[in-house]
mmCIF file of C-alpha atoms in Angstrom:
data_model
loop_
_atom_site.group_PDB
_atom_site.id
_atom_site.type_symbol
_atom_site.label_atom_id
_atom_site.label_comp_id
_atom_site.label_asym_id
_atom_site.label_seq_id
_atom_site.Cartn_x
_atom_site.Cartn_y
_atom_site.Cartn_z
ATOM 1 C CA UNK C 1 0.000 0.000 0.000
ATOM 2 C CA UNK C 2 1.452 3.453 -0.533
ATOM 3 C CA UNK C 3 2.974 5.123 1.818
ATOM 4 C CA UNK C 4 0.748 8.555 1.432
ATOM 5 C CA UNK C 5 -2.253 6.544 1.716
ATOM 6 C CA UNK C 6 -1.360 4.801 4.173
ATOM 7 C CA UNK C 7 -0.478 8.301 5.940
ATOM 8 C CA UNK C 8 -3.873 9.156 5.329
ATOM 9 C CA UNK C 9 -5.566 6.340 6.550
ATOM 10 C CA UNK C 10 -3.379 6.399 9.921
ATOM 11 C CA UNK C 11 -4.504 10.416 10.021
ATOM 12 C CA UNK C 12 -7.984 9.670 9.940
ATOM 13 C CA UNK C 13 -8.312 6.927 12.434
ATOM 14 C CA UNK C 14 -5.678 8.936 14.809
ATOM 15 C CA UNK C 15 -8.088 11.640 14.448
ATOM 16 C CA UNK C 16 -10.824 9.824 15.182
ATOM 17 C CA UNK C 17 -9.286 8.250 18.323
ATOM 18 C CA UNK C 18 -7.646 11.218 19.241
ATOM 19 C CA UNK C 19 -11.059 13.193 19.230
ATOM 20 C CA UNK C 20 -13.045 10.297 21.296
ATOM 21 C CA UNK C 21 -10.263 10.528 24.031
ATOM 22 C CA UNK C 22 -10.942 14.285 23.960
ATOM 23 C CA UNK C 23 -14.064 14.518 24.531
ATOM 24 C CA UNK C 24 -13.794 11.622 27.309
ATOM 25 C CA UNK C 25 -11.700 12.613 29.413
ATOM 26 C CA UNK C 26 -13.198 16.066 28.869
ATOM 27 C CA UNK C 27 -16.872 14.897 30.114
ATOM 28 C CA UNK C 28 -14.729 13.392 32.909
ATOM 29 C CA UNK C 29 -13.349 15.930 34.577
ATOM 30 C CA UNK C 30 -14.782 17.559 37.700
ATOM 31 C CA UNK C 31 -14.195 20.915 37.567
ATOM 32 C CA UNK C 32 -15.297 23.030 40.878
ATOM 33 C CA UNK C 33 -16.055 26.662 39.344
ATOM 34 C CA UNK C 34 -19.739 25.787 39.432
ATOM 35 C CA UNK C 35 -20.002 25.661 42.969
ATOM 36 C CA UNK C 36 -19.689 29.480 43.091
ATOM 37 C CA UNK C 37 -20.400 30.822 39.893
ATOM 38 C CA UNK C 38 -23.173 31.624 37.406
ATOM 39 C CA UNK C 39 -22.499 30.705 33.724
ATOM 40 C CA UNK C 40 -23.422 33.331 31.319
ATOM 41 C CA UNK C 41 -23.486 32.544 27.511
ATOM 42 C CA UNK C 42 -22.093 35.159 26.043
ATOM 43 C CA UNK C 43 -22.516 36.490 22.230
ATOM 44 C CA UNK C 44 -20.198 39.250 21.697
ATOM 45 C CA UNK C 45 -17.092 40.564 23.227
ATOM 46 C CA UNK C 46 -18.234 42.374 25.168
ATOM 47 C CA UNK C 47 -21.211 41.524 27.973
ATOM 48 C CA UNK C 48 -23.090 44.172 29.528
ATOM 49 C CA UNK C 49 -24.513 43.735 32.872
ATOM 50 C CA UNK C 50 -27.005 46.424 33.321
ATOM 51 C CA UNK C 51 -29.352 43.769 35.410
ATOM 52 C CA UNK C 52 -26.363 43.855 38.121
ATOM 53 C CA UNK C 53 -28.221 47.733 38.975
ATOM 54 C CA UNK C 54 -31.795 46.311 38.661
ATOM 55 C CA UNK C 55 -32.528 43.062 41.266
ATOM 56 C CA UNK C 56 -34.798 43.884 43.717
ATOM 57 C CA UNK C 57 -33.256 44.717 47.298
ATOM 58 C CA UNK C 58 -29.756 44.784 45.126
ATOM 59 C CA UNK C 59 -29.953 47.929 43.599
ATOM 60 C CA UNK C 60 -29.255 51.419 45.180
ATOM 61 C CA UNK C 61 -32.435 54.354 45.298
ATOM 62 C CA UNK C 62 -31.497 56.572 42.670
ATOM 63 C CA UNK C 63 -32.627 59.274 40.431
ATOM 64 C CA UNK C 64 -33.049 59.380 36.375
ATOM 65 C CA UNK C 65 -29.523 61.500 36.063
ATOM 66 C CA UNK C 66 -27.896 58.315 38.587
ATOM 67 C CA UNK C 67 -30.091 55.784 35.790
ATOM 68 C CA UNK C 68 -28.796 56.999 33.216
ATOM 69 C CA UNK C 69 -24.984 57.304 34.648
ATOM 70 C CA UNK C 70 -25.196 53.555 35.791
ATOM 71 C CA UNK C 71 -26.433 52.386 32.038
ATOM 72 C CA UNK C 72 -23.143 54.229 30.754
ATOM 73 C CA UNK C 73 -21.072 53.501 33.160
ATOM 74 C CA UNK C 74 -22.513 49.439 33.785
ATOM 75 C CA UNK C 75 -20.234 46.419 34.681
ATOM 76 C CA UNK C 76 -18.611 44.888 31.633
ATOM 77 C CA UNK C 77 -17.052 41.916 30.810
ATOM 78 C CA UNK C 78 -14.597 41.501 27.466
ATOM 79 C CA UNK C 79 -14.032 37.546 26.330
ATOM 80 C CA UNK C 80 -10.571 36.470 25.964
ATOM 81 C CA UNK C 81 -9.010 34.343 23.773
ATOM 82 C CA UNK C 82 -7.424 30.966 25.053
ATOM 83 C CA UNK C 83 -5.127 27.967 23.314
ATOM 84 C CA UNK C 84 -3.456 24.827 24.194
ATOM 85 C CA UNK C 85 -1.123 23.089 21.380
ATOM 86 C CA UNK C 86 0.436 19.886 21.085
ATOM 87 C CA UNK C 87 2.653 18.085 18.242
ATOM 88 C CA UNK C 88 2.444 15.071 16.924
ATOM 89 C CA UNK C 89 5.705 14.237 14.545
ATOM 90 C CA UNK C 90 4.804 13.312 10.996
ATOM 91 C CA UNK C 91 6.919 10.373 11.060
ATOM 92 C CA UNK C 92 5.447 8.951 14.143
ATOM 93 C CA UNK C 93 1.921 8.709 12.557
ATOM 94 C CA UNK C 94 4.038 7.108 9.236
ATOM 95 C CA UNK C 95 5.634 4.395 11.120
ATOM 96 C CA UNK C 96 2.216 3.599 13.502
ATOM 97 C CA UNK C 97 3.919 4.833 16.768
ATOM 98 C CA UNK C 98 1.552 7.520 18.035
ATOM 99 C CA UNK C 99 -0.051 5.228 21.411
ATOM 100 C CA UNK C 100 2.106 7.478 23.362
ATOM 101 C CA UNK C 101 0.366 10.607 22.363
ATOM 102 C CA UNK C 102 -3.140 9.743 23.646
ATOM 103 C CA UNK C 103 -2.041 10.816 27.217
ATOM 104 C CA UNK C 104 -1.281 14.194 25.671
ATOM 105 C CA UNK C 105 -4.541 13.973 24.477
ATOM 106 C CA UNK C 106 -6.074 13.827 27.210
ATOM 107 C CA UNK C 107 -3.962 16.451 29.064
ATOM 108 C CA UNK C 108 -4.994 18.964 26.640
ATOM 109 C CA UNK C 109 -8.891 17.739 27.532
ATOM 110 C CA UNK C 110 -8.181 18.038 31.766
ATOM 111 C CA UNK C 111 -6.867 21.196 30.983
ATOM 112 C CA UNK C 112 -9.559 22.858 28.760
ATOM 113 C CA UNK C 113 -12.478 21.562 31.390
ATOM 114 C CA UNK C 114 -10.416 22.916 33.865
ATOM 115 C CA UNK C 115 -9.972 26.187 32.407
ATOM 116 C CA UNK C 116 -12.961 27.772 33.754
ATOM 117 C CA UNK C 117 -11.696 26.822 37.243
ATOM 118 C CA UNK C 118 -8.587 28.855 36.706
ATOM 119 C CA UNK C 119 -10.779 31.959 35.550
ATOM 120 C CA UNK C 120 -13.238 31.929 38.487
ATOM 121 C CA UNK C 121 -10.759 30.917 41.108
ATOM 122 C CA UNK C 122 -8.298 33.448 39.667
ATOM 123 C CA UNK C 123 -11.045 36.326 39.607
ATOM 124 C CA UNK C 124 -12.153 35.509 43.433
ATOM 125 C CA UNK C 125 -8.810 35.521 45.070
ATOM 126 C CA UNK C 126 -8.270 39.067 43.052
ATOM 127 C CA UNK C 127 -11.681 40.544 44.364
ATOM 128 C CA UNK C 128 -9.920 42.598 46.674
ATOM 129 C CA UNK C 129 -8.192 44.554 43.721
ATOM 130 C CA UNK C 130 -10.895 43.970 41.073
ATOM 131 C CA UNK C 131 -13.842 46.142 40.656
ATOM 132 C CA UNK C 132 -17.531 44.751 40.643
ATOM 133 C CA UNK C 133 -20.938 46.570 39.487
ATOM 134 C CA UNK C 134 -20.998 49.405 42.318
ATOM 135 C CA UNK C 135 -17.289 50.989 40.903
ATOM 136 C CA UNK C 136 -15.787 49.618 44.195
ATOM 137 C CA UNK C 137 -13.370 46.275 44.585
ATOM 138 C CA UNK C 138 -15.794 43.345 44.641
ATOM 139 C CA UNK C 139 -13.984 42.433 48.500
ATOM 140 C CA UNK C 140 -13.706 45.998 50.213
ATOM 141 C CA UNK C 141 -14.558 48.313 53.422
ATOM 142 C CA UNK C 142 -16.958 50.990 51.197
ATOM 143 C CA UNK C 143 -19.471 49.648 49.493
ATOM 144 C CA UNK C 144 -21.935 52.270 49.356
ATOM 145 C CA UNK C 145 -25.348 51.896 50.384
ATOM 146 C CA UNK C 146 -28.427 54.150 50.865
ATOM 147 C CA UNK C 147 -29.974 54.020 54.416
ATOM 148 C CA UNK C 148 -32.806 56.308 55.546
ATOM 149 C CA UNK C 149 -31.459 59.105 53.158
ATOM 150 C CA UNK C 150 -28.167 58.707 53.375
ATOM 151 C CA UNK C 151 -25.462 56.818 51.840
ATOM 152 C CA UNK C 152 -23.123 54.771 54.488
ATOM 153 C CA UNK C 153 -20.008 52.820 53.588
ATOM 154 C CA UNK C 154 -20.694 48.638 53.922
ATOM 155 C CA UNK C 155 -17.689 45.969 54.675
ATOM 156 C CA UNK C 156 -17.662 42.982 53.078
ATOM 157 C CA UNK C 157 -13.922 41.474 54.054
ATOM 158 C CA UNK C 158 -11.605 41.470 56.396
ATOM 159 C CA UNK C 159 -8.353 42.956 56.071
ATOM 160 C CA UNK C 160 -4.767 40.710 57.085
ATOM 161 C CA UNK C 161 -1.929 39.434 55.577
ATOM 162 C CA UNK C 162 -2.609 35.249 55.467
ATOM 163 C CA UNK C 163 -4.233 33.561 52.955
ATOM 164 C CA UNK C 164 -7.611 34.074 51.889
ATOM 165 C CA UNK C 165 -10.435 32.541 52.585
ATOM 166 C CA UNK C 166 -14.157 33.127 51.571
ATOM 167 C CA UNK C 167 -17.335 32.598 52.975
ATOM 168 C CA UNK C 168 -20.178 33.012 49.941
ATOM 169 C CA UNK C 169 -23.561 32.260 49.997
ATOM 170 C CA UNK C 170 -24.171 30.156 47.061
ATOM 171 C CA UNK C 171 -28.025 29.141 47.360
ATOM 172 C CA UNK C 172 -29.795 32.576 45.968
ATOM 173 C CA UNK C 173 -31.067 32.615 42.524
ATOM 174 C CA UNK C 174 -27.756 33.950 41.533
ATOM 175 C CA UNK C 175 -24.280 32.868 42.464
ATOM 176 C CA UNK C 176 -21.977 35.384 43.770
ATOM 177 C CA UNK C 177 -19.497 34.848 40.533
ATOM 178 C CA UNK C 178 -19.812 35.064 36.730
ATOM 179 C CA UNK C 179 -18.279 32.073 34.096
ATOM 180 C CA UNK C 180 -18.809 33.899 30.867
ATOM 181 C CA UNK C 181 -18.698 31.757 27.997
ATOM 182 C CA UNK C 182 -18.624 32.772 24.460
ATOM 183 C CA UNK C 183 -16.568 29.994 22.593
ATOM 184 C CA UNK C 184 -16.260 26.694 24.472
ATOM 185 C CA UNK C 185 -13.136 24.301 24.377
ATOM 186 C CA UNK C 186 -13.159 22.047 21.487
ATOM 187 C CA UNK C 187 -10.327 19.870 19.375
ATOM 188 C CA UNK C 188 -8.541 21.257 16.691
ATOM 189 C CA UNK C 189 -6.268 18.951 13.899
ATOM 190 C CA UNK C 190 -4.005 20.414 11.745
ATOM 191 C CA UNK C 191 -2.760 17.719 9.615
ATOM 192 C CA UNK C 192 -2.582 18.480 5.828
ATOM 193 C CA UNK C 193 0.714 19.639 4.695
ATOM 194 C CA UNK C 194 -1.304 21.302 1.633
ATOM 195 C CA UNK C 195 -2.868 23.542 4.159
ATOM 196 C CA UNK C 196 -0.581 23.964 7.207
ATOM 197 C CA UNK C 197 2.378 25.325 7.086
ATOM 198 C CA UNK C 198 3.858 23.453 9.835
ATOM 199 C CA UNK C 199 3.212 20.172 8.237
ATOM 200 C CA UNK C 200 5.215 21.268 5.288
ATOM 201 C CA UNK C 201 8.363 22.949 7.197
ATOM 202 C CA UNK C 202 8.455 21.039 10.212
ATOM 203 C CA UNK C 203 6.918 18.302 9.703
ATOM 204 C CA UNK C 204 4.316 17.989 12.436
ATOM 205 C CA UNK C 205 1.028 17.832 12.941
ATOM 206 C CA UNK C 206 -0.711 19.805 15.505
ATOM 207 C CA UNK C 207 -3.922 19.200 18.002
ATOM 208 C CA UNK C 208 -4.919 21.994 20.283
ATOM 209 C CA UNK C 209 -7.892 23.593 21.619
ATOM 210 C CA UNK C 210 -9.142 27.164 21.378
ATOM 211 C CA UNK C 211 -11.537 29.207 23.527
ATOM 212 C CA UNK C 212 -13.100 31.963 24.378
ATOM 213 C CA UNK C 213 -14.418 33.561 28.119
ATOM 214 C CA UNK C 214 -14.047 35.541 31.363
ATOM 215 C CA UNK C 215 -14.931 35.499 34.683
ATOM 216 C CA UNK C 216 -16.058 38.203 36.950
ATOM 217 C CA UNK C 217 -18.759 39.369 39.394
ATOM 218 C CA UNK C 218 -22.251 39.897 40.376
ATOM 219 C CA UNK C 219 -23.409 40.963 43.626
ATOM 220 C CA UNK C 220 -20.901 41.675 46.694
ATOM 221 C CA UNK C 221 -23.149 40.733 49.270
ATOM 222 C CA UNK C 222 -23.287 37.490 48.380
ATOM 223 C CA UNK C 223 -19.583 36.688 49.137
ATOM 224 C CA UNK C 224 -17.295 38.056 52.225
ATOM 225 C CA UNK C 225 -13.218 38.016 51.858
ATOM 226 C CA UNK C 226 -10.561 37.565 55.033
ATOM 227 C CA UNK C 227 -7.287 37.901 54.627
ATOM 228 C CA UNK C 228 -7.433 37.501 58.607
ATOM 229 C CA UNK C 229 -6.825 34.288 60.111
ATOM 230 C CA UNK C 230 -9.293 32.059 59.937
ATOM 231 C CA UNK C 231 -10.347 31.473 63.534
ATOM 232 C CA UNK C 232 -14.060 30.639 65.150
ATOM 233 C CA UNK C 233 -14.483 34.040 66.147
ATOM 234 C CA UNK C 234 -13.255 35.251 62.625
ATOM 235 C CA UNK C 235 -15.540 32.962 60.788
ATOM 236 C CA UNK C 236 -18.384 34.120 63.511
ATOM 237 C CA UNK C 237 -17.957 37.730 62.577
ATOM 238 C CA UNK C 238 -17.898 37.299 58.792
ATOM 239 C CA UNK C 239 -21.077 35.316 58.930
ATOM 240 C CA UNK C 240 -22.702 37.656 61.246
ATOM 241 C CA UNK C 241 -21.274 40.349 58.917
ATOM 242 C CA UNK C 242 -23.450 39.033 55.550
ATOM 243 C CA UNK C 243 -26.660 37.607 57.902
ATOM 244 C CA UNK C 244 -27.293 41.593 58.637
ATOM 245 C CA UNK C 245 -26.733 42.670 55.208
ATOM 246 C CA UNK C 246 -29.579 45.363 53.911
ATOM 247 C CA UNK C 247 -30.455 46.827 51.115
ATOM 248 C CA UNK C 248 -31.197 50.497 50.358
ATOM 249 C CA UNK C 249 -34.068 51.904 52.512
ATOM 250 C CA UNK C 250 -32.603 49.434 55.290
ATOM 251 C CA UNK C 251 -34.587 46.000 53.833
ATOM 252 C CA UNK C 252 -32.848 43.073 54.739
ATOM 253 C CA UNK C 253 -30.996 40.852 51.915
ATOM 254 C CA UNK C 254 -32.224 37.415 53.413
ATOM 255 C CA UNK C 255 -28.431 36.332 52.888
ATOM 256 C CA UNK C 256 -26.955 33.281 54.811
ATOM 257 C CA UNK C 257 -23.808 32.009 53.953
ATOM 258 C CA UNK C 258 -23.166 28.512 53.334
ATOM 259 C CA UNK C 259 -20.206 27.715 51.544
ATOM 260 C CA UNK C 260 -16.403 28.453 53.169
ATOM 261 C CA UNK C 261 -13.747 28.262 50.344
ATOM 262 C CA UNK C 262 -10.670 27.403 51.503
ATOM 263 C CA UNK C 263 -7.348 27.252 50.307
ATOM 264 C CA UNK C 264 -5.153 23.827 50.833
ATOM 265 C CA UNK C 265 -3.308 25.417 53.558
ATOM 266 C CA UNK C 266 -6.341 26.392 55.631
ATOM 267 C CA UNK C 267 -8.756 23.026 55.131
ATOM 268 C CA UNK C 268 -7.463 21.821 58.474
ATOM 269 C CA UNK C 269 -8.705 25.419 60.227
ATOM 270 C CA UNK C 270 -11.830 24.992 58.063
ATOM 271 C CA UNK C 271 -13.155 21.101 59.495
ATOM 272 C CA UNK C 272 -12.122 22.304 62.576
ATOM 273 C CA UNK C 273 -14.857 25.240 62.717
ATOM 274 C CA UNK C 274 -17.437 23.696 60.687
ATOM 275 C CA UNK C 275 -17.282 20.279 60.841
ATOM 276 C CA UNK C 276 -16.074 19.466 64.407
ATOM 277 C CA UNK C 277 -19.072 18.812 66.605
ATOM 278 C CA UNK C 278 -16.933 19.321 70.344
ATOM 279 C CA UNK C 279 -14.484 21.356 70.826
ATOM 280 C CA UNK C 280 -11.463 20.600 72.805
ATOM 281 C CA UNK C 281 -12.442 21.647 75.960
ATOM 282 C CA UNK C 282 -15.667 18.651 75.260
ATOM 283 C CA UNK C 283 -18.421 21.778 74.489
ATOM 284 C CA UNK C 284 -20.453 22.136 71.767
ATOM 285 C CA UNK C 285 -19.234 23.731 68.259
ATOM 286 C CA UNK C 286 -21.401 26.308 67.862
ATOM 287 C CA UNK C 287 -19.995 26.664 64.399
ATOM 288 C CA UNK C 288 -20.770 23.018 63.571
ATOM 289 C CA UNK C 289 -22.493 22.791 59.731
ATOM 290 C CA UNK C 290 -23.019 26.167 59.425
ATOM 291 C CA UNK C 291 -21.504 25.830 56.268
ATOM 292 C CA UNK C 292 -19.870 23.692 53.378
ATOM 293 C CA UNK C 293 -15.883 23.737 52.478
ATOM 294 C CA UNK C 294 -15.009 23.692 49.270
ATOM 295 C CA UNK C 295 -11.369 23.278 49.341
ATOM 296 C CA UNK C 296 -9.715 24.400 45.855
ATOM 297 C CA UNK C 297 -6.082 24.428 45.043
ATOM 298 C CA UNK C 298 -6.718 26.887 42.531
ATOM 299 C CA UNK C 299 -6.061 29.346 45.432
ATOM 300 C CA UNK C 300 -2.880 27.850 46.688
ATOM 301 C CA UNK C 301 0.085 30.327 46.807
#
């Protein structure tokens, strides 16, 4: 048989394998951003979220010149392009010897499902240098809010110098974090020298994946940051903190918290404050399931 045909043929039952191992181990994976984000499907570059200034209890009292200011001035998000590329040498898929590549394969997959982790994770540990839809950082002391006529400054973290940790309530019609997904992660070939250019000059073929997102924020009051230690009475204070949350004119939010994201270096400080039923002294936790941990490694570092 001759040698380009049989080229061919390997190509198209590589392809073929290649592509079912994809979208395996892609389907497999497990990734964690859901727990504390809302996916968007996004259409353009750009997303708009004018809605951030409209939920009921959310939004701040304001006039038609404010209206109009917030419409201008409303929290955006702008999709980025990702990529992942591997080679496969020509002569490999020539002499049958390409087993070794499936593992690749399936590298590229865990890390394309995983992706989105990166983004949200990535975009919560910043919160306390990232802006969300009020113009202040989505973690900070000044959030403003409008109470009988005036505006007051609202706290939603707690400052420090340890690792973060978050407490977010996750159970509301809307999660306190935005996946935004225009173009999702799929597997690309380029295999025919008549059409790549690296086929012809170096002899390679190349499998990668391309997407598009971003990750970002909706409402502040649904999340609390602490760069403090996390202690009992630090936990205590933080949930306290979002319980008496109100809106303008003073309504209460309805918030309770009930997830505690940790990173790997604080899960032991975590199941001891919300998973422990005694203390050591033999009392009660009062602390005990008051709320989930969601340990991510995402935030490690």
């Amino acid at each position: 048989m001759p040698a380009k045909r049989m080229s061919r043929e390997l190509l198209s039952r590589l392809n073929t394998g290649f592509k079912a191992i994809f979208n395996k181990a892609f389907e497999s994976a497990s990734p964690q951003w859901q727990n504390i984000a809302e996916k968007v499907n996004s259409t353009a570059k750009v997303e708009t979220y004018t809605w951030l200034n409209q939920i009921p209890g959310m939004k701040r009292w304001i006039d038609e010149r404010r209206v109009k200011k917030l419409e201008r001035d409303a929290y955006q998000l702008r999709n980025e392009k990702f990529e992942d590329t591997i080679a496969v040498e020509r002569e490999d898929v020539e002499d049958d010897n390409v087993g070794t590549y499936s593992m690749a394969v399936k590298g590229l997959a865990e890390a394309a499902a995983e992706h989105p982790d990166e983004l949200v994770f990535k975009a919560l540990k910043e919160g306390f240098e990232s802006p969300c839809y009020d113009g202040q950082n989505f973690f900070d002391p000044d959030h403003p809010v409008i109470i009988d006529g005036e505006e007051v400054s609202v706290s939603n973290m707690q400052d420090g110098s340890g690792p973060a940790w978050f407490l977010l309530a996750t159970k509301k019609s809307v999660k306190p974090l935005i996946y935004q997904d225009r173009v999702k992660a799929e597997l690309i070939v380029h295999d025919d020298p008549e059409k790549s250019n690296t086929v012809f000059m170096k002899d390679q073929y190349l499998y990668g994946t391309r997407s598009r997102g971003a990750a970002g924020y909706t409402f502040w009051q649904l999340a609390f940051g602490s760069r403090a230690p996390l202690t009992p009475e630090n936990f205590k204070a933080a949930r306290a903190a979002m319980a008496s949350l109100v809106g303008d004119q003073g309504r209460p939010l309805n918030i309770v918290p009930n997830l505690l994201v940790v990173p790997p270096e604080l899960e032991g400080a975590a199941e001891e404050i919300v998973k422990v039923k005694r203390t050591d002294g033999g009392k009660d936790n009062a602390h005990y399931g008051k709320a989930e941990i969601l340990m991510t490694p995402w935030l490690a570092g």
